[in-house]
PDB file of C-alpha atoms in Angstrom:
ATOM      1  CA  SER A   9     -16.069  -2.826  14.009  1.00 69.00           C
ATOM      2  CA  LEU A  10     -18.720  -0.558  15.600  1.00 83.00           C
ATOM      3  CA  SER A  11     -16.802   2.566  14.565  1.00 84.00           C
ATOM      4  CA  LEU A  12     -16.882   1.568  10.837  1.00 82.00           C
ATOM      5  CA  LEU A  13     -20.656   0.785  11.193  1.00 86.00           C
ATOM      6  CA  PHE A  14     -21.224   4.187  12.797  1.00 89.00           C
ATOM      7  CA  TYR A  15     -19.395   6.010   9.987  1.00 87.00           C
ATOM      8  CA  ALA A  16     -21.149   3.962   7.324  1.00 86.00           C
ATOM      9  CA  LEU A  17     -24.519   4.938   8.729  1.00 90.00           C
ATOM     10  CA  LEU A  18     -23.500   8.568   8.553  1.00 91.00           C
ATOM     11  CA  GLY A  19     -22.648   8.118   4.895  1.00 88.00           C
ATOM     12  CA  VAL A  20     -18.920   8.756   5.256  1.00 88.00           C
ATOM     13  CA  PRO A  21     -17.219   7.710   1.995  1.00 88.00           C
ATOM     14  CA  PHE A  22     -14.696   4.900   2.285  1.00 84.00           C
ATOM     15  CA  ALA A  23     -12.236   3.382  -0.155  1.00 83.00           C
ATOM     16  CA  TRP A  24     -13.528  -0.101   0.647  1.00 80.00           C
ATOM     17  CA  HIS A  25     -10.853  -1.814  -1.446  1.00 78.00           C
ATOM     18  CA  LYS A  26      -8.379  -0.598   1.185  1.00 74.00           C
ATOM     19  CA  VAL A  27     -10.376  -1.967   4.105  1.00 76.00           C
ATOM     20  CA  LYS A  28      -9.689  -5.475   5.360  1.00 74.00           C
ATOM     21  CA  GLY A  29     -10.866  -7.549   8.312  1.00 76.00           C
ATOM     22  CA  GLY A  30     -10.431 -10.843  10.064  1.00 80.00           C
ATOM     23  CA  VAL A  31      -8.110 -12.241  12.772  1.00 84.00           C
ATOM     24  CA  GLN A  32      -5.169 -12.511  10.378  1.00 84.00           C
ATOM     25  CA  LEU A  33      -4.515 -10.087   7.556  1.00 81.00           C
ATOM     26  CA  ASP A  34      -1.999  -8.097   5.527  1.00 80.00           C
ATOM     27  CA  TRP A  35      -2.542  -4.329   5.697  1.00 76.00           C
ATOM     28  CA  VAL A  36      -0.369  -1.664   4.035  1.00 76.00           C
ATOM     29  CA  GLY A  37       2.645  -3.986   4.251  1.00 77.00           C
ATOM     30  CA  TYR A  38       2.156  -5.113   7.848  1.00 80.00           C
ATOM     31  CA  TRP A  39       0.998  -8.588   8.893  1.00 82.00           C
ATOM     32  CA  ILE A  40      -1.430  -8.662  11.802  1.00 83.00           C
ATOM     33  CA  ASP A  41      -2.579 -11.709  13.767  1.00 84.00           C
ATOM     34  CA  VAL A  42      -5.174 -10.636  16.348  1.00 82.00           C
ATOM     35  CA  GLU A  43      -5.819 -14.190  17.484  1.00 81.00           C
ATOM     36  CA  ARG A  44      -2.191 -14.895  18.563  1.00 78.00           C
ATOM     37  CA  PHE A  45      -1.236 -11.318  19.317  1.00 79.00           C
ATOM     38  CA  ARG A  46       1.455 -11.062  16.611  1.00 79.00           C
ATOM     39  CA  VAL A  47       2.453  -8.226  14.379  1.00 81.00           C
ATOM     40  CA  GLY A  48       5.040  -8.181  11.598  1.00 81.00           C
ATOM     41  CA  VAL A  49       5.546  -7.519   7.942  1.00 83.00           C
ATOM     42  CA  SER A  50       3.875  -9.138   4.942  1.00 84.00           C
ATOM     43  CA  LEU A  51       5.633 -12.068   3.223  1.00 85.00           C
ATOM     44  CA  ARG A  52       6.160  -9.953   0.149  1.00 86.00           C
ATOM     45  CA  ARG A  53       7.920  -7.167   2.090  1.00 86.00           C
ATOM     46  CA  GLN A  54      10.016  -9.703   3.994  1.00 87.00           C
ATOM     47  CA  GLN A  55      11.208 -11.137   0.636  1.00 90.00           C
ATOM     48  CA  TRP A  56      12.090  -7.650  -0.655  1.00 90.00           C
ATOM     49  CA  ILE A  57      14.142  -6.856   2.504  1.00 89.00           C
ATOM     50  CA  VAL A  58      16.042 -10.188   2.340  1.00 91.00           C
ATOM     51  CA  LYS A  59      16.833  -9.733  -1.345  1.00 93.00           C
ATOM     52  CA  TRP A  60      17.785  -6.115  -1.067  1.00 93.00           C
ATOM     53  CA  LEU A  61      20.161  -6.699   1.876  1.00 93.00           C
ATOM     54  CA  ALA A  62      21.680  -9.711   0.100  1.00 93.00           C
ATOM     55  CA  ASP A  63      22.385  -7.642  -3.014  1.00 93.00           C
ATOM     56  CA  LYS A  64      24.056  -4.873  -0.946  1.00 92.00           C
ATOM     57  CA  LEU A  65      26.223  -7.305   0.960  1.00 93.00           C
ATOM     58  CA  GLU A  66      27.255  -9.217  -2.150  1.00 92.00           C
ATOM     59  CA  SER A  67      28.249  -6.016  -3.970  1.00 89.00           C
ATOM     60  CA  PRO A  68      29.061  -3.477  -1.190  1.00 88.00           C
ATOM     61  CA  GLU A  69      30.396  -0.948  -3.687  1.00 91.00           C
ATOM     62  CA  GLY A  70      28.039   1.402  -5.535  1.00 89.00           C
ATOM     63  CA  LEU A  71      26.287   4.738  -5.667  1.00 91.00           C
ATOM     64  CA  VAL A  72      24.864   6.213  -2.445  1.00 91.00           C
ATOM     65  CA  ARG A  73      21.568   6.870  -4.274  1.00 90.00           C
ATOM     66  CA  ASP A  74      21.152   3.088  -4.565  1.00 89.00           C
ATOM     67  CA  VAL A  75      21.106   2.819  -0.759  1.00 90.00           C
ATOM     68  CA  VAL A  76      18.626   5.644  -0.242  1.00 88.00           C
ATOM     69  CA  GLU A  77      15.531   3.497  -0.773  1.00 84.00           C
ATOM     70  CA  GLY A  78      16.497   0.984   1.956  1.00 86.00           C
ATOM     71  CA  PRO A  79      16.408   2.955   5.211  1.00 86.00           C
ATOM     72  CA  GLY A  80      12.698   3.898   4.897  1.00 84.00           C
ATOM     73  CA  ARG A  81      11.539   0.386   4.257  1.00 83.00           C
ATOM     74  CA  LEU A  82      13.892  -1.040   6.868  1.00 87.00           C
ATOM     75  CA  SER A  83      12.547   1.413   9.435  1.00 85.00           C
ATOM     76  CA  PHE A  84       9.021   0.360   8.584  1.00 80.00           C
ATOM     77  CA  ALA A  85       9.901  -3.346   9.077  1.00 79.00           C
ATOM     78  CA  ALA A  86      11.944  -2.840  12.262  1.00 78.00           C
ATOM     79  CA  GLY A  87       9.167  -0.999  14.076  1.00 73.00           C
ATOM     80  CA  PRO A  88       8.389  -3.799  16.569  1.00 68.00           C
ATOM     81  CA  LEU A  89      12.008  -4.956  16.961  1.00 73.00           C
ATOM     82  CA  VAL A  90      13.109  -2.859  19.866  1.00 71.00           C
ATOM     83  CA  HIS A  91      16.491  -4.651  20.112  1.00 74.00           C
ATOM     84  CA  LEU A  92      17.385  -3.965  16.535  1.00 79.00           C
ATOM     85  CA  ARG A  93      15.763  -0.668  15.683  1.00 82.00           C
ATOM     86  CA  PRO A  94      18.441   1.590  17.117  1.00 84.00           C
ATOM     87  CA  PHE A  95      21.048   0.123  14.687  1.00 86.00           C
ATOM     88  CA  LEU A  96      19.310   1.791  11.767  1.00 87.00           C
ATOM     89  CA  GLY A  97      20.914   5.083  12.852  1.00 87.00           C
ATOM     90  CA  PRO A  98      24.262   4.598  11.015  1.00 87.00           C
ATOM     91  CA  ILE A  99      22.389   3.893   7.779  1.00 89.00           C
ATOM     92  CA  HIS A 100      20.424   7.134   7.997  1.00 89.00           C
ATOM     93  CA  ALA A 101      23.551   9.029   8.897  1.00 88.00           C
ATOM     94  CA  TYR A 102      25.407   7.659   5.916  1.00 90.00           C
ATOM     95  CA  VAL A 103      22.815   8.368   3.238  1.00 90.00           C
ATOM     96  CA  SER A 104      22.247  11.918   4.693  1.00 90.00           C
ATOM     97  CA  ALA A 105      25.920  12.824   4.877  1.00 90.00           C
ATOM     98  CA  ALA A 106      27.184  11.370   1.543  1.00 89.00           C
ATOM     99  CA  HIS A 107      26.376  12.842  -1.887  1.00 91.00           C
ATOM    100  CA  PRO A 108      23.869  10.733  -3.856  1.00 89.00           C
ATOM    101  CA  GLN A 109      26.260  10.511  -6.726  1.00 92.00           C
ATOM    102  CA  HIS A 110      29.164   9.365  -4.557  1.00 91.00           C
ATOM    103  CA  TYR A 111      30.523   5.962  -5.588  1.00 92.00           C
ATOM    104  CA  GLY A 112      32.376   3.927  -3.038  1.00 90.00           C
ATOM    105  CA  ARG A 113      32.368   1.021  -0.569  1.00 92.00           C
ATOM    106  CA  LEU A 114      29.800   0.973   2.160  1.00 92.00           C
ATOM    107  CA  PRO A 115      31.310   1.899   5.591  1.00 91.00           C
ATOM    108  CA  LEU A 116      32.110  -1.042   7.851  1.00 89.00           C
ATOM    109  CA  ILE A 117      29.433  -0.145  10.429  1.00 88.00           C
ATOM    110  CA  VAL A 118      26.750  -0.015   7.717  1.00 91.00           C
ATOM    111  CA  ARG A 119      27.762  -3.401   6.431  1.00 92.00           C
ATOM    112  CA  LEU A 120      27.612  -4.766   9.980  1.00 91.00           C
ATOM    113  CA  VAL A 121      24.070  -3.449  10.384  1.00 91.00           C
ATOM    114  CA  PHE A 122      23.084  -5.002   7.070  1.00 93.00           C
ATOM    115  CA  ILE A 123      24.353  -8.428   8.270  1.00 93.00           C
ATOM    116  CA  LEU A 124      22.408  -8.089  11.497  1.00 90.00           C
ATOM    117  CA  LEU A 125      19.116  -7.025   9.801  1.00 90.00           C
ATOM    118  CA  SER A 126      19.563  -9.746   7.150  1.00 90.00           C
ATOM    119  CA  ALA A 127      19.787 -12.445   9.783  1.00 89.00           C
ATOM    120  CA  ALA A 128      16.695 -11.021  11.621  1.00 86.00           C
ATOM    121  CA  ALA A 129      14.713 -10.808   8.378  1.00 85.00           C
ATOM    122  CA  LYS A 130      15.478 -14.407   7.391  1.00 86.00           C
ATOM    123  CA  LEU A 131      14.675 -15.794  10.848  1.00 81.00           C
ATOM    124  CA  ASN A 132      11.183 -14.444  11.239  1.00 77.00           C
ATOM    125  CA  ARG A 133       8.705 -11.851   9.910  1.00 79.00           C
ATOM    126  CA  PHE A 134       6.634 -11.296  13.004  1.00 77.00           C
ATOM    127  CA  VAL A 135       6.997 -10.677  16.704  1.00 76.00           C
ATOM    128  CA  GLU A 136       4.860 -11.496  19.746  1.00 72.00           C
ATOM    129  CA  CYS A 137       2.971  -8.658  21.451  1.00 72.00           C
ATOM    130  CA  ARG A 138       3.093  -9.633  25.078  1.00 68.00           C
ATOM    131  CA  PRO A 139       3.408  -7.769  28.378  1.00 66.00           C
ATOM    132  CA  LEU A 140       6.262  -8.334  30.710  1.00 63.00           C
ATOM    133  CA  ARG A 141       5.617 -11.751  32.237  1.00 66.00           C
ATOM    134  CA  GLN A 142       8.549 -12.091  34.544  1.00 74.00           C
ATOM    135  CA  ASP A 143      11.439 -10.104  35.948  1.00 78.00           C
ATOM    136  CA  LEU A 144      14.145 -12.532  36.890  1.00 80.00           C
ATOM    137  CA  GLY A 145      16.067  -9.933  38.823  1.00 86.00           C
ATOM    138  CA  GLU A 146      19.839 -10.210  39.218  1.00 88.00           C
ATOM    139  CA  LEU A 147      21.255 -13.188  37.358  1.00 89.00           C
ATOM    140  CA  PHE A 148      25.032 -12.742  37.368  1.00 92.00           C
ATOM    141  CA  ARG A 149      27.950 -10.407  38.180  1.00 92.00           C
ATOM    142  CA  LEU A 150      30.965  -9.938  35.939  1.00 92.00           C
ATOM    143  CA  ASP A 151      34.281  -8.127  35.552  1.00 92.00           C
ATOM    144  CA  ALA A 152      37.047  -7.640  32.998  1.00 92.00           C
ATOM    145  CA  LYS A 153      40.829  -7.026  33.448  1.00 91.00           C
ATOM    146  CA  ALA A 154      43.410  -5.735  30.969  1.00 90.00           C
ATOM    147  CA  GLU A 155      46.978  -5.342  32.059  1.00 87.00           C
ATOM    148  CA  GLY A 156      49.562  -5.515  29.252  1.00 84.00           C
ATOM    149  CA  ASP A 157      49.007  -8.713  27.374  1.00 85.00           C
ATOM    150  CA  LEU A 158      46.976 -10.283  30.211  1.00 88.00           C
ATOM    151  CA  VAL A 159      43.254  -9.981  29.352  1.00 92.00           C
ATOM    152  CA  VAL A 160      40.679 -11.892  31.451  1.00 94.00           C
ATOM    153  CA  VAL A 161      36.897 -11.724  31.680  1.00 94.00           C
ATOM    154  CA  GLY A 162      34.981 -13.518  34.393  1.00 94.00           C
ATOM    155  CA  GLY A 163      31.572 -13.782  35.928  1.00 94.00           C
ATOM    156  CA  TRP A 164      29.468 -15.858  38.306  1.00 94.00           C
ATOM    157  CA  GLU A 165      25.739 -16.741  38.540  1.00 93.00           C
ATOM    158  CA  THR A 166      24.102 -15.048  41.513  1.00 91.00           C
ATOM    159  CA  GLY A 167      20.459 -15.712  40.543  1.00 85.00           C
ATOM    160  CA  LEU A 168      20.237 -19.140  42.199  1.00 81.00           C
ATOM    161  CA  SER A 169      22.356 -18.559  45.270  1.00 84.00           C
ATOM    162  CA  PRO A 170      24.370 -15.625  46.762  1.00 87.00           C
ATOM    163  CA  ASP A 171      27.006 -18.188  47.837  1.00 93.00           C
ATOM    164  CA  PRO A 172      29.827 -18.340  45.290  1.00 93.00           C
ATOM    165  CA  ALA A 173      30.708 -21.903  46.434  1.00 95.00           C
ATOM    166  CA  LYS A 174      27.262 -23.007  45.002  1.00 94.00           C
ATOM    167  CA  ALA A 175      27.355 -20.818  41.826  1.00 94.00           C
ATOM    168  CA  ARG A 176      28.314 -21.568  38.287  1.00 94.00           C
ATOM    169  CA  TRP A 177      31.152 -19.423  37.038  1.00 96.00           C
ATOM    170  CA  PHE A 178      33.522 -18.732  34.214  1.00 96.00           C
ATOM    171  CA  SER A 179      36.978 -17.155  33.812  1.00 96.00           C
ATOM    172  CA  LEU A 180      38.162 -16.735  30.287  1.00 94.00           C
ATOM    173  CA  GLN A 181      41.618 -15.565  29.196  1.00 93.00           C
ATOM    174  CA  LEU A 182      41.833 -13.666  25.890  1.00 92.00           C
ATOM    175  CA  THR A 183      44.977 -13.548  23.803  1.00 90.00           C
ATOM    176  CA  ARG A 184      46.041 -11.909  20.517  1.00 88.00           C
ATOM    177  CA  LYS A 185      45.388 -15.249  18.826  1.00 89.00           C
ATOM    178  CA  ASN A 186      41.821 -16.017  20.095  1.00 88.00           C
ATOM    179  CA  ALA A 187      40.631 -12.389  20.410  1.00 89.00           C
ATOM    180  CA  GLY A 188      42.639 -10.092  18.194  1.00 88.00           C
ATOM    181  CA  TRP A 189      39.949  -7.447  18.423  1.00 88.00           C
ATOM    182  CA  ALA A 190      40.838  -6.941  22.069  1.00 88.00           C
ATOM    183  CA  PHE A 191      44.245  -5.617  20.958  1.00 88.00           C
ATOM    184  CA  SER A 192      43.025  -3.678  17.888  1.00 85.00           C
ATOM    185  CA  LYS A 193      44.024  -0.379  19.396  1.00 84.00           C
ATOM    186  CA  GLY A 194      47.440  -1.567  20.590  1.00 83.00           C
ATOM    187  CA  GLU A 195      47.126  -2.024  24.311  1.00 83.00           C
ATOM    188  CA  ALA A 196      44.157  -4.005  25.497  1.00 82.00           C
ATOM    189  CA  PHE A 197      43.181  -1.412  28.197  1.00 82.00           C
ATOM    190  CA  ARG A 198      42.179   0.902  25.372  1.00 83.00           C
ATOM    191  CA  THR A 199      39.239  -1.444  24.590  1.00 85.00           C
ATOM    192  CA  ILE A 200      38.132  -1.976  28.183  1.00 86.00           C
ATOM    193  CA  ALA A 201      34.513  -1.028  27.408  1.00 86.00           C
ATOM    194  CA  SER A 202      34.450  -3.718  24.663  1.00 90.00           C
ATOM    195  CA  LEU A 203      35.921  -6.171  27.105  1.00 91.00           C
ATOM    196  CA  GLU A 204      33.281  -5.418  29.786  1.00 90.00           C
ATOM    197  CA  LEU A 205      30.551  -5.772  27.173  1.00 91.00           C
ATOM    198  CA  PHE A 206      32.105  -9.069  25.949  1.00 92.00           C
ATOM    199  CA  ALA A 207      32.023 -10.400  29.522  1.00 92.00           C
ATOM    200  CA  PHE A 208      28.299  -9.448  29.630  1.00 92.00           C
ATOM    201  CA  LEU A 209      27.822 -11.287  26.308  1.00 93.00           C
ATOM    202  CA  VAL A 210      29.485 -14.387  27.571  1.00 93.00           C
ATOM    203  CA  GLY A 211      27.356 -14.274  30.674  1.00 93.00           C
ATOM    204  CA  ILE A 212      24.258 -14.185  28.578  1.00 91.00           C
ATOM    205  CA  MET A 213      25.439 -17.086  26.454  1.00 90.00           C
ATOM    206  CA  LEU A 214      26.230 -19.222  29.512  1.00 92.00           C
ATOM    207  CA  PHE A 215      23.635 -18.272  32.054  1.00 90.00           C
ATOM    208  CA  VAL A 216      20.606 -17.293  29.991  1.00 85.00           C
ATOM    209  CA  ARG A 217      19.898 -20.379  27.873  1.00 68.00           C
ATOM    210  CA  PRO A 218      17.024 -20.382  25.434  1.00 62.00           C
ATOM    211  CA  SER A 219      15.766 -23.664  26.987  1.00 45.00           C
ATOM    212  CA  GLN A 220      15.154 -21.788  30.256  1.00 45.00           C
ATOM    213  CA  LEU A 221      12.585 -19.653  28.462  1.00 48.00           C
ATOM    214  CA  SER A 222      10.684 -22.414  26.619  1.00 44.00           C
ATOM    215  CA  ASP A 223       7.525 -21.829  28.650  1.00 43.00           C
ATOM    216  CA  TYR A 224       7.113 -18.393  27.126  1.00 39.00           C
ATOM    217  CA  ASP A 225       6.401 -19.438  23.576  1.00 42.00           C
ATOM    218  CA  ALA A 226       9.525 -17.668  22.439  1.00 42.00           C
ATOM    219  CA  ARG A 227       9.605 -15.658  19.201  1.00 45.00           C
ATOM    220  CA  ILE A 228      12.294 -13.270  18.111  1.00 46.00           C
ATOM    221  CA  GLY A 229      11.753  -9.760  19.429  1.00 48.00           C
ATOM    222  CA  MET A 230       9.408 -10.598  22.278  1.00 47.00           C
ATOM    223  CA  THR A 231      10.627  -9.150  25.606  1.00 55.00           C
ATOM    224  CA  GLY A 232       8.365 -10.858  28.027  1.00 60.00           C
ATOM    225  CA  VAL A 233      11.301 -11.649  30.414  1.00 71.00           C
ATOM    226  CA  ARG A 234      13.809  -9.277  31.849  1.00 76.00           C
ATOM    227  CA  PHE A 235      16.941  -9.666  33.981  1.00 81.00           C
ATOM    228  CA  THR A 236      19.759  -7.618  35.487  1.00 85.00           C
ATOM    229  CA  ALA A 237      23.512  -8.052  35.668  1.00 85.00           C
ATOM    230  CA  PHE A 238      26.050  -6.080  37.718  1.00 81.00           C
ATOM    231  CA  THR A 239      29.554  -4.832  37.094  1.00 83.00           C
ATOM    232  CA  ASP A 240      31.882  -2.156  38.570  1.00 76.00           C
ATOM    233  CA  ASN A 241      32.293  -0.253  35.286  1.00 75.00           C
ATOM    234  CA  GLN A 242      29.637   2.444  34.604  1.00 75.00           C
ATOM    235  CA  SER A 243      30.257   3.227  30.909  1.00 76.00           C
ATOM    236  CA  ASN A 244      28.353   0.358  29.436  1.00 80.00           C
ATOM    237  CA  GLN A 245      25.277   0.952  31.452  1.00 79.00           C
ATOM    238  CA  TYR A 246      24.252   3.859  29.306  1.00 79.00           C
ATOM    239  CA  LEU A 247      25.432   2.165  26.104  1.00 82.00           C
ATOM    240  CA  ILE A 248      23.083  -0.762  26.661  1.00 83.00           C
ATOM    241  CA  ASP A 249      20.159   1.488  27.475  1.00 80.00           C
ATOM    242  CA  LYS A 250      20.293   3.258  24.125  1.00 81.00           C
ATOM    243  CA  LEU A 251      21.919   0.445  22.026  1.00 81.00           C
ATOM    244  CA  GLN A 252      23.987   2.937  20.020  1.00 80.00           C
ATOM    245  CA  THR A 253      27.708   3.499  19.402  1.00 81.00           C
ATOM    246  CA  THR A 254      29.952   4.116  16.413  1.00 75.00           C
ATOM    247  CA  ARG A 255      33.129   2.977  18.254  1.00 80.00           C
ATOM    248  CA  THR A 256      34.915  -0.146  17.103  1.00 80.00           C
ATOM    249  CA  PRO A 257      35.140  -2.885  18.092  1.00 85.00           C
ATOM    250  CA  LEU A 258      32.375  -1.937  20.579  1.00 86.00           C
ATOM    251  CA  CYS A 259      29.712  -1.593  17.848  1.00 86.00           C
ATOM    252  CA  ALA A 260      30.242  -5.193  16.701  1.00 87.00           C
ATOM    253  CA  GLY A 261      29.973  -6.505  20.268  1.00 88.00           C
ATOM    254  CA  LEU A 262      26.859  -4.456  20.886  1.00 89.00           C
ATOM    255  CA  MET A 263      25.193  -5.844  17.778  1.00 89.00           C
ATOM    256  CA  GLU A 264      25.891  -9.429  18.958  1.00 90.00           C
ATOM    257  CA  PHE A 265      24.619  -8.559  22.372  1.00 89.00           C
ATOM    258  CA  ALA A 266      21.370  -7.291  20.893  1.00 87.00           C
ATOM    259  CA  TRP A 267      21.048 -10.299  18.654  1.00 87.00           C
ATOM    260  CA  GLN A 268      21.481 -12.785  21.524  1.00 87.00           C
ATOM    261  CA  LEU A 269      18.871 -10.986  23.549  1.00 84.00           C
ATOM    262  CA  SER A 270      16.501 -11.192  20.580  1.00 80.00           C
ATOM    263  CA  LEU A 271      17.094 -14.914  20.202  1.00 80.00           C
ATOM    264  CA  ARG A 272      16.280 -15.388  23.889  1.00 80.00           C
ATOM    265  CA  ASN A 273      13.408 -12.892  23.865  1.00 75.00           C
ATOM    266  CA  VAL A 274      14.613 -11.027  26.866  1.00 81.00           C
ATOM    267  CA  SER A 275      15.602  -7.528  27.825  1.00 83.00           C
ATOM    268  CA  ALA A 276      18.548  -6.799  30.056  1.00 86.00           C
ATOM    269  CA  SER A 277      19.995  -4.137  32.257  1.00 85.00           C
ATOM    270  CA  LEU A 278      23.603  -3.720  33.324  1.00 86.00           C
ATOM    271  CA  LEU A 279      23.886  -1.860  36.562  1.00 87.00           C
ATOM    272  CA  TRP A 280      26.905  -0.440  38.391  1.00 86.00           C
ATOM    273  CA  ILE A 281      28.032  -1.537  41.886  1.00 86.00           C
ATOM    274  CA  PRO A 282      31.087  -0.338  43.888  1.00 87.00           C
ATOM    275  CA  ARG A 283      34.278  -2.364  43.291  1.00 85.00           C
ATOM    276  CA  ASP A 284      34.250  -3.554  46.953  1.00 87.00           C
ATOM    277  CA  GLN A 285      30.842  -5.172  46.328  1.00 88.00           C
ATOM    278  CA  ASN A 286      32.151  -6.992  43.284  1.00 90.00           C
ATOM    279  CA  THR A 287      35.118  -8.684  44.847  1.00 92.00           C
ATOM    280  CA  GLU A 288      34.099 -12.208  43.725  1.00 93.00           C
ATOM    281  CA  ALA A 289      33.989 -11.299  40.025  1.00 93.00           C
ATOM    282  CA  ASP A 290      37.194  -9.283  40.420  1.00 93.00           C
ATOM    283  CA  ALA A 291      38.831 -12.440  41.927  1.00 94.00           C
ATOM    284  CA  LEU A 292      37.880 -14.499  38.864  1.00 94.00           C
ATOM    285  CA  THR A 293      39.878 -12.092  36.585  1.00 93.00           C
ATOM    286  CA  ASN A 294      42.874 -12.412  38.951  1.00 92.00           C
ATOM    287  CA  ALA A 295      42.912 -16.204  38.846  1.00 92.00           C
ATOM    288  CA  ASP A 296      41.787 -16.383  42.462  1.00 94.00           C
ATOM    289  CA  PHE A 297      39.230 -19.183  42.455  1.00 95.00           C
ATOM    290  CA  SER A 298      39.374 -20.046  46.168  1.00 94.00           C
ATOM    291  CA  ALA A 299      35.791 -18.937  46.876  1.00 94.00           C
ATOM    292  CA  PHE A 300      34.412 -21.073  44.000  1.00 96.00           C
ATOM    293  CA  THR A 301      33.875 -24.742  43.427  1.00 95.00           C
ATOM    294  CA  PRO A 302      36.053 -26.116  40.537  1.00 95.00           C
ATOM    295  CA  ALA A 303      33.235 -28.501  39.476  1.00 95.00           C
ATOM    296  CA  ASN A 304      30.897 -25.497  38.901  1.00 95.00           C
ATOM    297  CA  ARG A 305      33.302 -23.895  36.412  1.00 95.00           C
ATOM    298  CA  ILE A 306      31.871 -23.614  32.894  1.00 94.00           C
ATOM    299  CA  ASP A 307      34.604 -24.237  30.353  1.00 88.00           C
ATOM    300  CA  THR A 308      33.986 -22.200  27.292  1.00 83.00           C
TER     301      THR A 308
END
């Protein structure tokens, strides 16, 4: 680099054993690929993270001081992973609030974060550094309903056509048997935010397929593609923007939401619209399918 040459001519002392060059290199624990615009962690650091998380998940009981070394290294590794980085918050909160000599079982939310980070660390050790290539705009609209034991989530794909008769759609009924978490607080309406987020998650699984994004050289963590969905519930809009919550079961759904975005290498926004502009999605939760074509229903 010209800057290094300039400083060398001035006689500035350098620790040359700490200087590296080339289009691919490990440097202070990071792995940099200038040729392919990738950044990540070194193989050695990846192996340490995978092993450390596996040990903590295998034996979740222990001293708090044994967890203290993890957050710093995990924060270092999660730097480029914008979808996963916010979930480090509960780990930092736990080690700062508990006494180092405290012996006990890791809190549920910390174990969930460890599971999420372990999956990410095993899958890949680098991310693509790309600018936003495409904004897909609005892809689908959704809604959730909880009345007594009747719980339904529904949504329809608006990205290809504003005509519901031409759109793909889903309507999924949840019960205490297939979705016990929806009734974890007694009445299902008490978990309405989780149900709305679950509807969003189902929409991503059905309408944002990884094969659609194959032209973008997909790698975990790259957010070169963005889309928007609409619902008539405002609470989750802010939740998705910051990707943080300690409420259960909402935190588990939010982690799965972030993971699915990472696998598809997209970023998403959930925006609010008035209920009278979301009548089609509302009809899907009320078993009114008259505006939709039965052949376009996605059974899931």
